[in-house]
PDB file of C-alpha atoms in Angstrom:
ATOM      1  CA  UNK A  32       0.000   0.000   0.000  1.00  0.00           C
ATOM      2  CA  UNK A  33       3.055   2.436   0.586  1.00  0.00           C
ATOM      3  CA  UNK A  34       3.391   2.355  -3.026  1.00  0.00           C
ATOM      4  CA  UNK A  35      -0.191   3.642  -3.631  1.00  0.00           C
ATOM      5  CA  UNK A  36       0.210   6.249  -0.903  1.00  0.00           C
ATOM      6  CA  UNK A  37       3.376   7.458  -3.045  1.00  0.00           C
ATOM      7  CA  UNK A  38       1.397   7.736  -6.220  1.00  0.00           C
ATOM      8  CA  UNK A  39      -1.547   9.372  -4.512  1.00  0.00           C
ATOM      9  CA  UNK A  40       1.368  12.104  -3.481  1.00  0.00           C
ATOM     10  CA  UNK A  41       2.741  12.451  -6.621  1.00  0.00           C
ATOM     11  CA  UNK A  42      -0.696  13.121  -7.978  1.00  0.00           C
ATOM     12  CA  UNK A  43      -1.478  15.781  -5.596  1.00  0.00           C
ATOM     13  CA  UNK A  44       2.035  17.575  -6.048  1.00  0.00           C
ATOM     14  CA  UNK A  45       1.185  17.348  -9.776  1.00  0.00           C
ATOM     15  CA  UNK A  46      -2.219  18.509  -9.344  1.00  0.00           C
ATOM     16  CA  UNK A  47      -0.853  21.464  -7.048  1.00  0.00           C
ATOM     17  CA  UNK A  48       2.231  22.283  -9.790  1.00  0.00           C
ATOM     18  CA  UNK A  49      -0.223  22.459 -12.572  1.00  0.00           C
ATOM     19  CA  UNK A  50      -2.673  24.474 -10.698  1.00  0.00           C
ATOM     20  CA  UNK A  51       0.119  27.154  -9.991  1.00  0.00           C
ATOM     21  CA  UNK A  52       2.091  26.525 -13.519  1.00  0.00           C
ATOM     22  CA  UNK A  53      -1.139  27.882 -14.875  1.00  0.00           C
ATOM     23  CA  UNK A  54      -1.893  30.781 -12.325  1.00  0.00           C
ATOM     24  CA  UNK A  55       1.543  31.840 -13.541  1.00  0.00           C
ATOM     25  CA  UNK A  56       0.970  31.516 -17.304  1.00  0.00           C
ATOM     26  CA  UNK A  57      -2.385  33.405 -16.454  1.00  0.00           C
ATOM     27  CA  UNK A  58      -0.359  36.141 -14.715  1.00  0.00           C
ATOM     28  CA  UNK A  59       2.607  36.024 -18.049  1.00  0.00           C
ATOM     29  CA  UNK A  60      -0.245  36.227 -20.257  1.00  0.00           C
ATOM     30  CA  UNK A  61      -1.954  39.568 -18.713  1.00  0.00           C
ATOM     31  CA  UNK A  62       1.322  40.956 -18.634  1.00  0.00           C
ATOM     32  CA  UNK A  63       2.128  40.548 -22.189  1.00  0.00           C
ATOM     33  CA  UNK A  64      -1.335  41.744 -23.074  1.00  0.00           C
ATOM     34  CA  UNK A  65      -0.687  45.226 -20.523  1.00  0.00           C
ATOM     35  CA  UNK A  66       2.664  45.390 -22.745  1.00  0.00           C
ATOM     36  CA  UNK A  67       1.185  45.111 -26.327  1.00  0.00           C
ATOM     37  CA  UNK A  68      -1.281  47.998 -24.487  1.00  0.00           C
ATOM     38  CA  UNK A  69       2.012  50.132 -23.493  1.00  0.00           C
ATOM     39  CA  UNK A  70       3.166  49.994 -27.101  1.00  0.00           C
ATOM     40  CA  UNK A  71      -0.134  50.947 -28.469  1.00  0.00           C
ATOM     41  CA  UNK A  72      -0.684  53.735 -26.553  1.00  0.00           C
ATOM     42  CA  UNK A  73       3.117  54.611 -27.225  1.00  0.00           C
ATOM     43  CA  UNK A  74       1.951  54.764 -31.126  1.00  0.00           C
ATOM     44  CA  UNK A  75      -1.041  56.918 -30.333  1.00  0.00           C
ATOM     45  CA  UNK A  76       1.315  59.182 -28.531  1.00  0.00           C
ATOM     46  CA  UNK A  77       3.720  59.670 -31.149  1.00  0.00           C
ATOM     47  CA  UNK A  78       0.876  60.241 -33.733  1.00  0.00           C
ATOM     48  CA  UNK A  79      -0.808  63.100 -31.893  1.00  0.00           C
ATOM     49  CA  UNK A  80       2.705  64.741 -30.962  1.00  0.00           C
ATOM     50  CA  UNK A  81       3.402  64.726 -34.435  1.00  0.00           C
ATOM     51  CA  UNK A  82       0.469  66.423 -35.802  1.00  0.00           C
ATOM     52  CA  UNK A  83       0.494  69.220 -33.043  1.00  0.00           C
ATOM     53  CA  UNK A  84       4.114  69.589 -34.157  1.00  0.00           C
ATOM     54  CA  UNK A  85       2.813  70.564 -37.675  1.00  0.00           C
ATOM     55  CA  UNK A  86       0.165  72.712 -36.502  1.00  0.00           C
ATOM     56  CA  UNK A  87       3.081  74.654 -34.084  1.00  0.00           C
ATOM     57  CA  UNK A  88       5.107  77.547 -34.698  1.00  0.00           C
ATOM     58  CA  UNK A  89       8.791  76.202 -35.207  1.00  0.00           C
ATOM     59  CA  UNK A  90      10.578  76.452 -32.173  1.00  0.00           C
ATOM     60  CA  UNK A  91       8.340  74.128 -30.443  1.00  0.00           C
ATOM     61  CA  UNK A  92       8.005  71.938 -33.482  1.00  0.00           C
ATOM     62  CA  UNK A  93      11.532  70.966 -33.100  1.00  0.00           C
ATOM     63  CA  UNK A  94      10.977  69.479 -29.357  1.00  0.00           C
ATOM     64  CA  UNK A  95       7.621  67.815 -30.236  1.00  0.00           C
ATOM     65  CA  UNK A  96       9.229  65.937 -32.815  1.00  0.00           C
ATOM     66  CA  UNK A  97      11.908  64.661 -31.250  1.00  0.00           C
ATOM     67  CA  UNK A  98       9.331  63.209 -28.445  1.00  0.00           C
ATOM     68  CA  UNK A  99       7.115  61.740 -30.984  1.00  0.00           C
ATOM     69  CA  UNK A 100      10.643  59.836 -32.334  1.00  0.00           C
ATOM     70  CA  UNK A 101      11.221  58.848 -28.995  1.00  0.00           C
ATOM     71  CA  UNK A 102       7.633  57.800 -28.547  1.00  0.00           C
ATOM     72  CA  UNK A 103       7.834  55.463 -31.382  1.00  0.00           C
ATOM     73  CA  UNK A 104      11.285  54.246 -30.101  1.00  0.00           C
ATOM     74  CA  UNK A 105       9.820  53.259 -26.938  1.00  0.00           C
ATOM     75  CA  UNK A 106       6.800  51.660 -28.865  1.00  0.00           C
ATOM     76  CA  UNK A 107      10.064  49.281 -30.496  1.00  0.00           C
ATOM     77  CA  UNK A 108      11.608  48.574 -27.857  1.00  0.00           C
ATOM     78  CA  UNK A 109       8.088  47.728 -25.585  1.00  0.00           C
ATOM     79  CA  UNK A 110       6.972  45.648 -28.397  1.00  0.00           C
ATOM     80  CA  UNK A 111       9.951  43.566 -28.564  1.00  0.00           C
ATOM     81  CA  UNK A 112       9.591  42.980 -25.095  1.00  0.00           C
ATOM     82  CA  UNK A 113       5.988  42.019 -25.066  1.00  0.00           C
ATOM     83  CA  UNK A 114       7.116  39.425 -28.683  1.00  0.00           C
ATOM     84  CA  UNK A 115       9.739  38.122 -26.226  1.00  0.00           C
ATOM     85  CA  UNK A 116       7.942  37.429 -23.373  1.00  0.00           C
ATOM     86  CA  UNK A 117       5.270  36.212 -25.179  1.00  0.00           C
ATOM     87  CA  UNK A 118       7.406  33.890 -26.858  1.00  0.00           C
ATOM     88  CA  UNK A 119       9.931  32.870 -24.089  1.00  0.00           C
ATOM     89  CA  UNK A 120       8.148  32.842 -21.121  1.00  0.00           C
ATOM     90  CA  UNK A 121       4.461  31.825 -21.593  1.00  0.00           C
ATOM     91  CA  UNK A 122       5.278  29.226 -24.500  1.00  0.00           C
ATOM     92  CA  UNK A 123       7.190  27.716 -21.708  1.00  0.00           C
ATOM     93  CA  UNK A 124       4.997  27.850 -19.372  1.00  0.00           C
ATOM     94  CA  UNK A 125       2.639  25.933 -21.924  1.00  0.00           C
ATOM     95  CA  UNK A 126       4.883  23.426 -22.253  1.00  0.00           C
ATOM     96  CA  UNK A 127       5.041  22.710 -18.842  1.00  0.00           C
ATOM     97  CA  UNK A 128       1.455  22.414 -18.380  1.00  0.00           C
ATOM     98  CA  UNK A 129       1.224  20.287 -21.114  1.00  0.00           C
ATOM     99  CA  UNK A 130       4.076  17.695 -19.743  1.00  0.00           C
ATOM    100  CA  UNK A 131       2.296  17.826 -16.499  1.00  0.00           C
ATOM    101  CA  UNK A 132      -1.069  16.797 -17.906  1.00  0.00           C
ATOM    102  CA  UNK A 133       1.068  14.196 -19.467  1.00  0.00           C
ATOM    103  CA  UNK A 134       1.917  13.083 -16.545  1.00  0.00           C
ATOM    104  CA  UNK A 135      -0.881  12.812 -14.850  1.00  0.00           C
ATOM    105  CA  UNK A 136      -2.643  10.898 -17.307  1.00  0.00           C
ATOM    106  CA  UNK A 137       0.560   8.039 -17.408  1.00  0.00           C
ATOM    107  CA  UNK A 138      -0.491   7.953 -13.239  1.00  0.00           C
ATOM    108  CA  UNK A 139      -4.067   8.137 -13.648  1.00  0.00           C
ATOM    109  CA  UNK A 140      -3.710   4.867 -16.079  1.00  0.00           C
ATOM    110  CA  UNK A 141      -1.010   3.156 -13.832  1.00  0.00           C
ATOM    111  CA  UNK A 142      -4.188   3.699 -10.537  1.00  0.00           C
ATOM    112  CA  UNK A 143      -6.690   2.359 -13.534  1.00  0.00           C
ATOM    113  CA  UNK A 144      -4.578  -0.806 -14.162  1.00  0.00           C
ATOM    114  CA  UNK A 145      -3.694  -1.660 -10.872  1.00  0.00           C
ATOM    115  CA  UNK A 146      -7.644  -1.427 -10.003  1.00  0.00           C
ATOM    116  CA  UNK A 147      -8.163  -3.848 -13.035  1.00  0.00           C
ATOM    117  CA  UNK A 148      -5.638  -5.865 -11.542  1.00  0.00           C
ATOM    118  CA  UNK A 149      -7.223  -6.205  -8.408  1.00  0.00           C
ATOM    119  CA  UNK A 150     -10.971  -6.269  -9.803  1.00  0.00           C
ATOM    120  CA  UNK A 151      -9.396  -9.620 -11.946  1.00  0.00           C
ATOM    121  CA  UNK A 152      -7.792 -11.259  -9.131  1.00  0.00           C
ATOM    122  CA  UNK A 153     -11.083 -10.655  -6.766  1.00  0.00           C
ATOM    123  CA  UNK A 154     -13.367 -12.131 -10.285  1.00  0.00           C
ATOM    124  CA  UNK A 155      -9.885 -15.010 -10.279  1.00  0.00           C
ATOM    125  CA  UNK A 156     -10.680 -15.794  -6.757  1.00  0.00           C
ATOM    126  CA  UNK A 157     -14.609 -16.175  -7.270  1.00  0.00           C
ATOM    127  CA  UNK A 158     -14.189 -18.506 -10.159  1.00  0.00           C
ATOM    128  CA  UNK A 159     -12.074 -20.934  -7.877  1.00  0.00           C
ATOM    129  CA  UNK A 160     -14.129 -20.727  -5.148  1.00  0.00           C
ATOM    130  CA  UNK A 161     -17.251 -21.592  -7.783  1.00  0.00           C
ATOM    131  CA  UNK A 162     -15.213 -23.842  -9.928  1.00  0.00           C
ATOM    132  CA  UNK A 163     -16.749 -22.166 -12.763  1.00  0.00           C
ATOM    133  CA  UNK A 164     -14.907 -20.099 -15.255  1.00  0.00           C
ATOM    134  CA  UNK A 165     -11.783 -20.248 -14.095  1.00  0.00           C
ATOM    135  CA  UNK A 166      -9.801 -20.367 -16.971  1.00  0.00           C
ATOM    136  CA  UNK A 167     -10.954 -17.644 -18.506  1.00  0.00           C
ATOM    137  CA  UNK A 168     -10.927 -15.185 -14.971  1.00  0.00           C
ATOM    138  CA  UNK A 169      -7.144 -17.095 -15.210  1.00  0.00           C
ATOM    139  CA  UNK A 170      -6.551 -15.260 -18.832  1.00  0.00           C
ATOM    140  CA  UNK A 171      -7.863 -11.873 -17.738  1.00  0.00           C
ATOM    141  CA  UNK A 172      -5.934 -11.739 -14.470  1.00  0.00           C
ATOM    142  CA  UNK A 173      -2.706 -12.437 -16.976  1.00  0.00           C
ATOM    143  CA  UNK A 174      -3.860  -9.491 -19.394  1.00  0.00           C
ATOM    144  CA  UNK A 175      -4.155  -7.229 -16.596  1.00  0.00           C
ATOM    145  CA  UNK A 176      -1.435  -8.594 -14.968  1.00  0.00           C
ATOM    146  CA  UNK A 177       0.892  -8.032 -18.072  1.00  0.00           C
ATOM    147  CA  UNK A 178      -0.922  -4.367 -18.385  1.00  0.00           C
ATOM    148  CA  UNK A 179      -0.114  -3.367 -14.695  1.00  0.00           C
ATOM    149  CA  UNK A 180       3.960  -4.044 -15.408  1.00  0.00           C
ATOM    150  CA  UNK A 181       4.495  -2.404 -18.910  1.00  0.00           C
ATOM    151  CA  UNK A 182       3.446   0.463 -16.418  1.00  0.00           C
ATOM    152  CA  UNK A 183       5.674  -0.439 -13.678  1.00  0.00           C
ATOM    153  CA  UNK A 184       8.255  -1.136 -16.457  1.00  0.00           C
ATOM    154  CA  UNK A 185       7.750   2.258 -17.799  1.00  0.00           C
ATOM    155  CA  UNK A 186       8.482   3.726 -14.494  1.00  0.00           C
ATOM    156  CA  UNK A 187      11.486   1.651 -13.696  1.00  0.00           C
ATOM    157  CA  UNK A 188      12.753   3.271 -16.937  1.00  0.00           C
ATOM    158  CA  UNK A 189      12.256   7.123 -16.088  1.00  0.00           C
TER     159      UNK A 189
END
């Protein structure tokens, strides 16, 4: 039974991992939106400093242009952030959540064979006790059997 109570631990930590893997990649994911925001507004910015610097008389039009160029600088540079955030840290995030899922799946079908296991050696035991059927409770009890250690096999090889 220790073996079950390890399993039953490793599928809560897994449960509580993904749970907070995708808080996180929640979190990354509003962030990168707020940035794409930034750089919008940074374009919007630049835009209406530009056409006031039209409309101005020239010694102010020099100043308003060069903060509508550094406007759309900063709309560069916060884009590239957002791209590489977006890209870096919630595709990785992703990935994690989709090798945990993985994960639990391989452990939800290791707890599903071993109950099939169990279920064939209970139906193995009633056919001897019944004489009746026994070889064929004998042949399921060996599928399952066979089923329940390509999982443990798996395991013993990760």
């Amino acid at each position: 039974m220790e073996v079950d109570d390890f399993f039953e631990q490793e599928k809560h930590f897994l449960s509580n991992y993904y749970d907070r893997i995708k808080g996180s990649f929640a979190k990354a994911d509003r962030m990168t939106s707020a940035n794409k925001n930034v750089a919008d507004g940074y374009i919007h910015t630049a835009a209406c400093l530009h056409s006031l610097a039209l409309e101005e008389p020239t010694v102010i039009k020099k100043y308003l242009l060069k903060v509508a160029e550094l406007s759309e600088k900063l709309r560069k540079v916060e884009s590239r952030v957002s791209s590489d955030e977006d890209l870096k840290l919630t595709e990785l995030l992703r990935y994690y959540m989709l090798n945990i899922e993985a994960a639990k799946d391989l452990l939800y079908r290791r707890t599903e064979a071993l109950i099939d296991y169990e279920n064939s050696n209970k139906a193995l035991d009633k056919a001897w006790l019944k004489s009746k059927d026994v070889k064929l409770a004998k042949a399921y009890q060996q599928e399952y059997c066979q089923n329940l250690n390509s999982f443990l096999n798996l395991q013993k090889k990760s």
